[in-house]
Every structure is written in structure tokens, then in C-alpha cells.
PDB file of C-alpha atoms in Angstrom:
ATOM      1  CA  UNK F 251     -84.202 -55.063 -27.174  1.00 76.00           C
ATOM      2  CA  UNK F 252     -82.393 -55.410 -30.527  1.00 82.00           C
ATOM      3  CA  UNK F 253     -81.433 -53.179 -33.599  1.00 90.00           C
ATOM      4  CA  UNK F 254     -82.577 -54.562 -36.768  1.00 95.00           C
ATOM      5  CA  UNK F 255     -81.382 -52.957 -39.973  1.00 96.00           C
ATOM      6  CA  UNK F 256     -83.080 -53.770 -43.638  1.00 97.00           C
ATOM      7  CA  UNK F 257     -81.548 -52.954 -47.042  1.00 97.00           C
ATOM      8  CA  UNK F 258     -82.465 -51.401 -48.900  1.00 97.00           C
ATOM      9  CA  UNK F 259     -85.071 -48.711 -47.345  1.00 96.00           C
ATOM     10  CA  UNK F 260     -86.773 -48.442 -50.520  1.00 96.00           C
ATOM     11  CA  UNK F 261     -86.728 -49.267 -54.074  1.00 97.00           C
ATOM     12  CA  UNK F 262     -88.570 -48.683 -57.343  1.00 97.00           C
ATOM     13  CA  UNK F 263     -88.513 -51.690 -59.551  1.00 97.00           C
ATOM     14  CA  UNK F 264     -89.488 -52.640 -63.003  1.00 97.00           C
ATOM     15  CA  UNK F 265     -92.123 -55.187 -63.604  1.00 97.00           C
ATOM     16  CA  UNK F 266     -90.847 -58.632 -64.009  1.00 97.00           C
ATOM     17  CA  UNK F 267     -87.559 -57.983 -62.079  1.00 97.00           C
ATOM     18  CA  UNK F 268     -86.629 -59.346 -58.800  1.00 98.00           C
ATOM     19  CA  UNK F 269     -85.717 -57.545 -55.345  1.00 98.00           C
ATOM     20  CA  UNK F 270     -83.526 -58.916 -52.511  1.00 98.00           C
ATOM     21  CA  UNK F 271     -84.073 -57.280 -49.051  1.00 98.00           C
ATOM     22  CA  UNK F 272     -81.485 -58.011 -46.658  1.00 98.00           C
ATOM     23  CA  UNK F 273     -82.176 -57.975 -42.541  1.00 97.00           C
ATOM     24  CA  UNK F 274     -79.638 -58.085 -40.019  1.00 97.00           C
ATOM     25  CA  UNK F 275     -80.078 -58.229 -36.120  1.00 95.00           C
ATOM     26  CA  UNK F 276     -77.620 -57.369 -33.635  1.00 93.00           C
ATOM     27  CA  UNK F 277     -78.361 -59.711 -30.771  1.00 88.00           C
ATOM     28  CA  UNK F 278     -78.816 -63.575 -30.781  1.00 88.00           C
ATOM     29  CA  UNK F 279     -82.092 -64.456 -32.323  1.00 90.00           C
ATOM     30  CA  UNK F 280     -84.493 -67.580 -32.221  1.00 88.00           C
ATOM     31  CA  UNK F 281     -87.136 -66.774 -35.129  1.00 90.00           C
ATOM     32  CA  UNK F 282     -86.962 -64.565 -37.667  1.00 94.00           C
ATOM     33  CA  UNK F 283     -90.109 -63.540 -39.585  1.00 96.00           C
ATOM     34  CA  UNK F 284     -91.124 -61.549 -42.962  1.00 97.00           C
ATOM     35  CA  UNK F 285     -94.107 -59.669 -43.020  1.00 97.00           C
ATOM     36  CA  UNK F 286     -95.541 -57.483 -45.809  1.00 97.00           C
ATOM     37  CA  UNK F 287     -97.697 -54.363 -44.944  1.00 94.00           C
ATOM     38  CA  UNK F 288     -99.892 -52.585 -47.488  1.00 89.00           C
ATOM     39  CA  UNK F 289    -100.463 -48.883 -46.821  1.00 81.00           C
ATOM     40  CA  UNK F 290    -102.988 -48.271 -43.886  1.00 77.00           C
ATOM     41  CA  UNK F 291    -103.223 -52.146 -43.465  1.00 83.00           C
ATOM     42  CA  UNK F 292    -102.016 -54.501 -40.736  1.00 84.00           C
ATOM     43  CA  UNK F 293     -99.300 -56.895 -41.033  1.00 92.00           C
ATOM     44  CA  UNK F 294     -99.522 -60.084 -43.091  1.00 94.00           C
ATOM     45  CA  UNK F 295     -97.024 -62.704 -42.131  1.00 95.00           C
ATOM     46  CA  UNK F 296     -95.197 -63.908 -45.347  1.00 97.00           C
ATOM     47  CA  UNK F 297     -92.972 -66.694 -43.881  1.00 96.00           C
ATOM     48  CA  UNK F 298     -91.100 -67.760 -40.748  1.00 94.00           C
ATOM     49  CA  UNK F 299     -87.270 -68.020 -41.781  1.00 93.00           C
ATOM     50  CA  UNK F 300     -85.641 -70.748 -40.497  1.00 86.00           C
ATOM     51  CA  UNK F 301     -81.656 -71.364 -40.042  1.00 85.00           C
ATOM     52  CA  UNK F 302     -80.263 -73.787 -42.068  1.00 82.00           C
ATOM     53  CA  UNK F 303     -83.594 -75.008 -43.742  1.00 85.00           C
ATOM     54  CA  UNK F 304     -86.075 -74.134 -45.958  1.00 88.00           C
ATOM     55  CA  UNK F 305     -88.708 -71.178 -44.721  1.00 92.00           C
ATOM     56  CA  UNK F 306     -92.415 -72.034 -43.591  1.00 94.00           C
ATOM     57  CA  UNK F 307     -94.389 -70.226 -45.666  1.00 96.00           C
ATOM     58  CA  UNK F 308     -98.005 -69.045 -44.911  1.00 94.00           C
ATOM     59  CA  UNK F 309    -100.937 -69.445 -47.140  1.00 94.00           C
ATOM     60  CA  UNK F 310    -101.076 -67.369 -49.908  1.00 94.00           C
ATOM     61  CA  UNK F 311     -97.254 -67.279 -50.106  1.00 96.00           C
ATOM     62  CA  UNK F 312     -95.100 -69.675 -52.219  1.00 95.00           C
ATOM     63  CA  UNK F 313     -91.303 -70.204 -52.225  1.00 96.00           C
ATOM     64  CA  UNK F 314     -90.817 -69.534 -55.951  1.00 97.00           C
ATOM     65  CA  UNK F 315     -92.130 -66.031 -55.532  1.00 97.00           C
ATOM     66  CA  UNK F 316     -90.912 -65.174 -52.131  1.00 97.00           C
ATOM     67  CA  UNK F 317     -87.548 -67.315 -51.678  1.00 97.00           C
ATOM     68  CA  UNK F 318     -85.924 -66.744 -48.250  1.00 96.00           C
ATOM     69  CA  UNK F 319     -82.608 -67.520 -47.004  1.00 94.00           C
ATOM     70  CA  UNK F 320     -81.167 -67.725 -43.568  1.00 94.00           C
ATOM     71  CA  UNK F 321     -77.696 -68.716 -43.705  1.00 92.00           C
ATOM     72  CA  UNK F 322     -76.970 -67.856 -40.076  1.00 91.00           C
ATOM     73  CA  UNK F 323     -78.687 -66.964 -37.068  1.00 91.00           C
ATOM     74  CA  UNK F 324     -78.708 -63.256 -37.177  1.00 93.00           C
ATOM     75  CA  UNK F 325     -79.294 -62.390 -40.947  1.00 95.00           C
ATOM     76  CA  UNK F 326     -81.665 -63.349 -43.660  1.00 96.00           C
ATOM     77  CA  UNK F 327     -82.683 -61.990 -46.839  1.00 97.00           C
ATOM     78  CA  UNK F 328     -86.262 -62.133 -48.879  1.00 98.00           C
ATOM     79  CA  UNK F 329     -86.363 -62.021 -52.976  1.00 98.00           C
ATOM     80  CA  UNK F 330     -89.565 -60.564 -54.413  1.00 98.00           C
ATOM     81  CA  UNK F 331     -89.132 -62.210 -57.723  1.00 98.00           C
ATOM     82  CA  UNK F 332     -90.910 -61.633 -60.903  1.00 97.00           C
ATOM     83  CA  UNK F 333     -92.762 -58.723 -59.728  1.00 97.00           C
ATOM     84  CA  UNK F 334     -95.546 -57.003 -60.438  1.00 97.00           C
ATOM     85  CA  UNK F 335     -97.364 -53.670 -59.404  1.00 96.00           C
ATOM     86  CA  UNK F 336     -99.147 -55.672 -56.888  1.00 95.00           C
ATOM     87  CA  UNK F 337     -96.000 -56.656 -55.079  1.00 96.00           C
ATOM     88  CA  UNK F 338     -95.721 -52.729 -54.370  1.00 96.00           C
ATOM     89  CA  UNK F 339     -95.791 -52.700 -50.354  1.00 96.00           C
ATOM     90  CA  UNK F 340     -93.777 -52.539 -47.334  1.00 96.00           C
ATOM     91  CA  UNK F 341     -91.549 -55.259 -46.426  1.00 98.00           C
ATOM     92  CA  UNK F 342     -90.631 -55.963 -42.762  1.00 97.00           C
ATOM     93  CA  UNK F 343     -88.360 -58.519 -41.109  1.00 97.00           C
ATOM     94  CA  UNK F 344     -88.821 -59.093 -37.415  1.00 96.00           C
ATOM     95  CA  UNK F 345     -86.983 -61.471 -35.120  1.00 94.00           C
ATOM     96  CA  UNK F 346     -87.552 -62.915 -31.810  1.00 91.00           C
ATOM     97  CA  UNK F 347     -84.771 -62.976 -29.501  1.00 86.00           C
ATOM     98  CA  UNK F 348     -83.074 -65.615 -27.373  1.00 83.00           C
ATOM     99  CA  UNK F 349     -83.410 -63.198 -24.159  1.00 81.00           C
ATOM    100  CA  UNK F 350     -87.186 -62.623 -24.881  1.00 79.00           C
ATOM    101  CA  UNK F 351     -88.804 -65.316 -27.020  1.00 77.00           C
ATOM    102  CA  UNK F 352     -92.381 -63.834 -26.386  1.00 80.00           C
ATOM    103  CA  UNK F 353     -92.068 -60.640 -28.169  1.00 86.00           C
ATOM    104  CA  UNK F 354     -91.037 -59.545 -31.565  1.00 91.00           C
ATOM    105  CA  UNK F 355     -88.901 -56.936 -32.580  1.00 93.00           C
ATOM    106  CA  UNK F 356     -88.955 -55.275 -36.067  1.00 96.00           C
ATOM    107  CA  UNK F 357     -86.817 -53.752 -38.623  1.00 96.00           C
ATOM    108  CA  UNK F 358     -87.631 -50.401 -40.214  1.00 96.00           C
ATOM    109  CA  UNK F 359     -89.115 -51.840 -43.515  1.00 96.00           C
ATOM    110  CA  UNK F 360     -88.345 -51.773 -46.966  1.00 97.00           C
ATOM    111  CA  UNK F 361     -90.824 -49.613 -48.963  1.00 96.00           C
ATOM    112  CA  UNK F 362     -91.169 -51.247 -52.578  1.00 97.00           C
ATOM    113  CA  UNK F 363     -92.593 -49.605 -55.569  1.00 96.00           C
ATOM    114  CA  UNK F 364     -93.033 -51.858 -58.734  1.00 97.00           C
ATOM    115  CA  UNK F 365     -93.804 -49.730 -61.889  1.00 96.00           C
TER     116      UNK F 365
ATOM    117  CA  UNK E 262    -113.595 -65.200 -36.081  1.00 71.00           C
ATOM    118  CA  UNK E 263    -110.594 -63.237 -36.321  1.00 80.00           C
ATOM    119  CA  UNK E 264    -108.108 -64.336 -33.152  1.00 88.00           C
ATOM    120  CA  UNK E 265    -107.696 -60.823 -32.102  1.00 92.00           C
ATOM    121  CA  UNK E 266    -110.315 -57.556 -33.246  1.00 93.00           C
ATOM    122  CA  UNK E 267    -109.008 -54.040 -33.172  1.00 93.00           C
ATOM    123  CA  UNK E 268    -110.789 -50.767 -34.062  1.00 87.00           C
ATOM    124  CA  UNK E 269    -109.001 -49.426 -36.898  1.00 83.00           C
ATOM    125  CA  UNK E 270    -110.143 -45.641 -36.048  1.00 84.00           C
ATOM    126  CA  UNK E 271    -108.957 -43.323 -36.806  1.00 91.00           C
ATOM    127  CA  UNK E 272    -109.130 -41.756 -33.329  1.00 95.00           C
ATOM    128  CA  UNK E 273    -108.618 -37.847 -33.076  1.00 97.00           C
ATOM    129  CA  UNK E 274    -108.085 -36.390 -29.622  1.00 97.00           C
ATOM    130  CA  UNK E 275    -106.925 -32.825 -28.275  1.00 97.00           C
ATOM    131  CA  UNK E 276    -103.596 -32.398 -27.132  1.00 97.00           C
ATOM    132  CA  UNK E 277    -103.393 -33.640 -23.323  1.00 97.00           C
ATOM    133  CA  UNK E 278    -106.749 -36.033 -23.131  1.00 97.00           C
ATOM    134  CA  UNK E 279    -106.378 -39.543 -21.812  1.00 97.00           C
ATOM    135  CA  UNK E 280    -106.490 -41.933 -24.785  1.00 97.00           C
ATOM    136  CA  UNK E 281    -107.836 -45.676 -24.727  1.00 97.00           C
ATOM    137  CA  UNK E 282    -106.765 -48.016 -27.306  1.00 97.00           C
ATOM    138  CA  UNK E 283    -108.403 -51.591 -27.121  1.00 96.00           C
ATOM    139  CA  UNK E 284    -108.532 -55.010 -28.496  1.00 96.00           C
ATOM    140  CA  UNK E 285    -110.505 -58.225 -28.001  1.00 96.00           C
ATOM    141  CA  UNK E 286    -109.522 -61.627 -28.631  1.00 95.00           C
ATOM    142  CA  UNK E 287    -111.117 -64.878 -28.929  1.00 92.00           C
ATOM    143  CA  UNK E 288    -108.736 -67.621 -27.601  1.00 89.00           C
ATOM    144  CA  UNK E 289    -108.501 -67.575 -23.636  1.00 87.00           C
ATOM    145  CA  UNK E 290    -105.509 -69.442 -23.835  1.00 87.00           C
ATOM    146  CA  UNK E 291    -103.425 -66.537 -25.011  1.00 89.00           C
ATOM    147  CA  UNK E 292    -100.718 -65.553 -22.093  1.00 89.00           C
ATOM    148  CA  UNK E 293     -98.491 -62.717 -23.622  1.00 92.00           C
ATOM    149  CA  UNK E 294     -99.840 -59.508 -24.835  1.00 94.00           C
ATOM    150  CA  UNK E 295     -98.046 -56.759 -26.713  1.00 95.00           C
ATOM    151  CA  UNK E 296     -98.677 -53.046 -28.001  1.00 97.00           C
ATOM    152  CA  UNK E 297     -96.585 -51.696 -30.640  1.00 97.00           C
ATOM    153  CA  UNK E 298     -96.310 -47.967 -32.198  1.00 97.00           C
ATOM    154  CA  UNK E 299     -95.681 -47.630 -35.741  1.00 95.00           C
ATOM    155  CA  UNK E 300     -94.949 -43.969 -37.016  1.00 94.00           C
ATOM    156  CA  UNK E 301     -95.644 -43.206 -40.646  1.00 90.00           C
ATOM    157  CA  UNK E 302     -93.214 -44.798 -42.840  1.00 87.00           C
ATOM    158  CA  UNK E 303     -91.150 -46.714 -40.151  1.00 91.00           C
ATOM    159  CA  UNK E 304     -91.290 -50.368 -38.345  1.00 93.00           C
ATOM    160  CA  UNK E 305     -93.544 -51.345 -35.623  1.00 95.00           C
ATOM    161  CA  UNK E 306     -91.847 -50.431 -32.025  1.00 95.00           C
ATOM    162  CA  UNK E 307     -92.547 -52.457 -29.038  1.00 94.00           C
ATOM    163  CA  UNK E 308     -94.101 -50.266 -26.862  1.00 95.00           C
ATOM    164  CA  UNK E 309     -95.544 -52.311 -23.863  1.00 93.00           C
ATOM    165  CA  UNK E 310     -95.223 -55.745 -23.019  1.00 90.00           C
ATOM    166  CA  UNK E 311     -97.742 -57.870 -20.393  1.00 91.00           C
ATOM    167  CA  UNK E 312     -97.649 -61.191 -19.226  1.00 87.00           C
ATOM    168  CA  UNK E 313    -101.004 -62.846 -17.932  1.00 83.00           C
ATOM    169  CA  UNK E 314    -103.486 -60.609 -16.436  1.00 83.00           C
ATOM    170  CA  UNK E 315    -103.379 -57.085 -14.499  1.00 85.00           C
ATOM    171  CA  UNK E 316    -101.914 -53.428 -15.492  1.00 91.00           C
ATOM    172  CA  UNK E 317     -98.475 -52.372 -16.470  1.00 93.00           C
ATOM    173  CA  UNK E 318     -97.351 -48.777 -16.362  1.00 95.00           C
ATOM    174  CA  UNK E 319     -94.409 -47.073 -18.138  1.00 94.00           C
ATOM    175  CA  UNK E 320     -94.344 -43.208 -17.843  1.00 96.00           C
ATOM    176  CA  UNK E 321     -97.512 -41.952 -19.511  1.00 97.00           C
ATOM    177  CA  UNK E 322     -98.793 -45.621 -21.206  1.00 97.00           C
ATOM    178  CA  UNK E 323    -100.899 -48.187 -19.095  1.00 97.00           C
ATOM    179  CA  UNK E 324    -101.195 -51.533 -20.604  1.00 96.00           C
ATOM    180  CA  UNK E 325    -104.469 -53.530 -19.135  1.00 96.00           C
ATOM    181  CA  UNK E 326    -105.189 -57.147 -19.473  1.00 95.00           C
ATOM    182  CA  UNK E 327    -108.401 -58.527 -18.660  1.00 93.00           C
ATOM    183  CA  UNK E 328    -108.282 -62.123 -19.159  1.00 91.00           C
ATOM    184  CA  UNK E 329    -111.888 -62.913 -17.909  1.00 91.00           C
ATOM    185  CA  UNK E 330    -113.160 -60.600 -20.633  1.00 92.00           C
ATOM    186  CA  UNK E 331    -110.772 -61.418 -23.285  1.00 93.00           C
ATOM    187  CA  UNK E 332    -110.276 -57.623 -23.469  1.00 94.00           C
ATOM    188  CA  UNK E 333    -106.529 -55.578 -23.588  1.00 96.00           C
ATOM    189  CA  UNK E 334    -106.465 -52.033 -23.381  1.00 96.00           C
ATOM    190  CA  UNK E 335    -103.623 -49.395 -23.667  1.00 97.00           C
ATOM    191  CA  UNK E 336    -104.226 -46.217 -22.036  1.00 97.00           C
ATOM    192  CA  UNK E 337    -101.970 -42.657 -22.931  1.00 98.00           C
ATOM    193  CA  UNK E 338    -102.199 -40.048 -20.323  1.00 97.00           C
ATOM    194  CA  UNK E 339    -101.430 -36.359 -20.975  1.00 98.00           C
ATOM    195  CA  UNK E 340    -101.459 -37.373 -24.899  1.00 98.00           C
ATOM    196  CA  UNK E 341     -98.796 -35.396 -26.867  1.00 97.00           C
ATOM    197  CA  UNK E 342     -98.923 -34.769 -30.834  1.00 97.00           C
ATOM    198  CA  UNK E 343     -95.577 -36.874 -30.811  1.00 97.00           C
ATOM    199  CA  UNK E 344     -97.878 -39.795 -29.586  1.00 97.00           C
ATOM    200  CA  UNK E 345     -99.981 -39.399 -33.227  1.00 97.00           C
ATOM    201  CA  UNK E 346     -99.365 -42.995 -34.940  1.00 96.00           C
ATOM    202  CA  UNK E 347    -100.682 -46.258 -35.409  1.00 95.00           C
ATOM    203  CA  UNK E 348    -100.936 -48.652 -32.483  1.00 97.00           C
ATOM    204  CA  UNK E 349    -101.010 -52.113 -33.006  1.00 96.00           C
ATOM    205  CA  UNK E 350    -101.916 -55.200 -30.346  1.00 96.00           C
ATOM    206  CA  UNK E 351    -100.387 -58.214 -30.182  1.00 95.00           C
ATOM    207  CA  UNK E 352    -100.895 -61.770 -28.768  1.00 94.00           C
ATOM    208  CA  UNK E 353     -98.408 -64.470 -28.480  1.00 90.00           C
ATOM    209  CA  UNK E 354     -98.908 -68.361 -27.717  1.00 83.00           C
ATOM    210  CA  UNK E 355     -97.377 -71.593 -28.730  1.00 78.00           C
ATOM    211  CA  UNK E 356     -95.169 -69.801 -30.960  1.00 78.00           C
ATOM    212  CA  UNK E 357     -97.540 -67.988 -32.881  1.00 85.00           C
ATOM    213  CA  UNK E 358     -98.203 -64.098 -32.907  1.00 90.00           C
ATOM    214  CA  UNK E 359    -101.313 -62.539 -33.834  1.00 92.00           C
ATOM    215  CA  UNK E 360    -101.543 -59.047 -34.756  1.00 93.00           C
ATOM    216  CA  UNK E 361    -104.622 -56.543 -34.797  1.00 93.00           C
ATOM    217  CA  UNK E 362    -105.182 -54.682 -37.302  1.00 91.00           C
ATOM    218  CA  UNK E 363    -103.941 -51.081 -35.639  1.00 94.00           C
ATOM    219  CA  UNK E 364    -105.734 -48.095 -34.546  1.00 95.00           C
ATOM    220  CA  UNK E 365    -104.558 -44.706 -36.285  1.00 94.00           C
ATOM    221  CA  UNK E 366    -104.424 -42.329 -33.426  1.00 96.00           C
ATOM    222  CA  UNK E 367    -104.020 -38.250 -33.970  1.00 97.00           C
ATOM    223  CA  UNK E 368    -103.339 -36.065 -31.212  1.00 97.00           C
ATOM    224  CA  UNK E 369    -104.097 -32.428 -32.464  1.00 97.00           C
ATOM    225  CA  UNK E 370    -102.138 -29.551 -30.730  1.00 95.00           C
TER     226      UNK E 370
END
């Protein structure tokens, strides 16, 4: 298994501002992912964070709105840009480990509220 | 058609009951099957992992895969109030994960 930490754990932000969420994994990682989860809903994949190259975004998500960095194998950031109340959600990072590439481990999530 | 379907519940049972949580899937190529448990305001936690068909047991939890029916199940024996959470099934194939919508379980003392 792995320990995945996220910062911040929660935040309340004003409309039009940006928030950067950090994700750190304590094990060797192959893939890292960012998800959004609305209250009571399942997981929606935002993008796959690629180390050393641009992230791969899912349909409906764009780089200008959700820029992602992954400067090394175990660390990634997701920025939620120009926020609106519709961006209020839980943002989760996850990782596939080098030792078990057919499962994912999740961070604790970042609860974002946009006023 | 969604790749994986899961009844959202909620499912409410008395303490000590046997719980059965289920998912169906459409692509027979899936080989890896997982169950995650998510407590309120927490990230999903990997609970069970199964490769191909058959059963896997871990304490009070049993994961079952029936590839011929494209049906996966999670059984919880002697359910406890601490089992109250949302349970998500997940499938993996060709570098892509598919998650069910989650079933919310409430175990009443």
C-alpha cells in the first residue's frame, strides 16, 4: 500500500481566484491521477498527471481551467483556476504504485468551497 | 451503456446482518476487480482486490467475481456500525480504471 497526502485538506475561496492542491506519495509511483467527487456522487476523472510532460485530460476538462504539474515521480499539483461556485467539490489525487500497477490508492481529498 | 453499474442504495441493515453489495459490468475483457470503502469526508480506501474469477476472503469480507455473468459482489459478514460507508467497485484493464457510482451502506446498532 502507500501513504498519499494532500494539502490543503479543505479551503474556502472567493470566486475568480485560483487554488493549488498538492499531492505527495511515499512510494514508487507509475501513474498519478486527479479526480473530482461531488457530494454523494462517484468519482470523475479529471486527468492523468504525466511525469515530465503535459497531463492527459478527460473530456470536459481543459488545461487552462485545471493546470496540472508533475515535476517528479511522487509529487503532483492540481490548480483550479478562475473558480466559480460550480467548482465546489472534493478533489482527490490517486496513484498506481510501481509494485501493484493494477490498483489505485487515494489521498484523503481536498474539500473546496467557492463562494 | 456504462462500463460498470452499481446500485446507489442507500442500503440499511441491522448490526450483525450479512450484506451483499454488487456491480455488473459490460466488457468481458476486465481482469482486475477492486472494492473501495469510503467513509464520509475521506478518500476511498482499497478494501479488496481480485484478479480474474473466484472468491477472495479477508476477515469478514469476501469478494466474488463471476466473469461468465459479468457480476462482482462484496459480502460483509457480521456487519458492524463501523462498516457504515459508501462502497465503490472498480475494474481495471488496459491502463484504465472504471468506478461504480458507489453504494451507501448504513449498519444500524
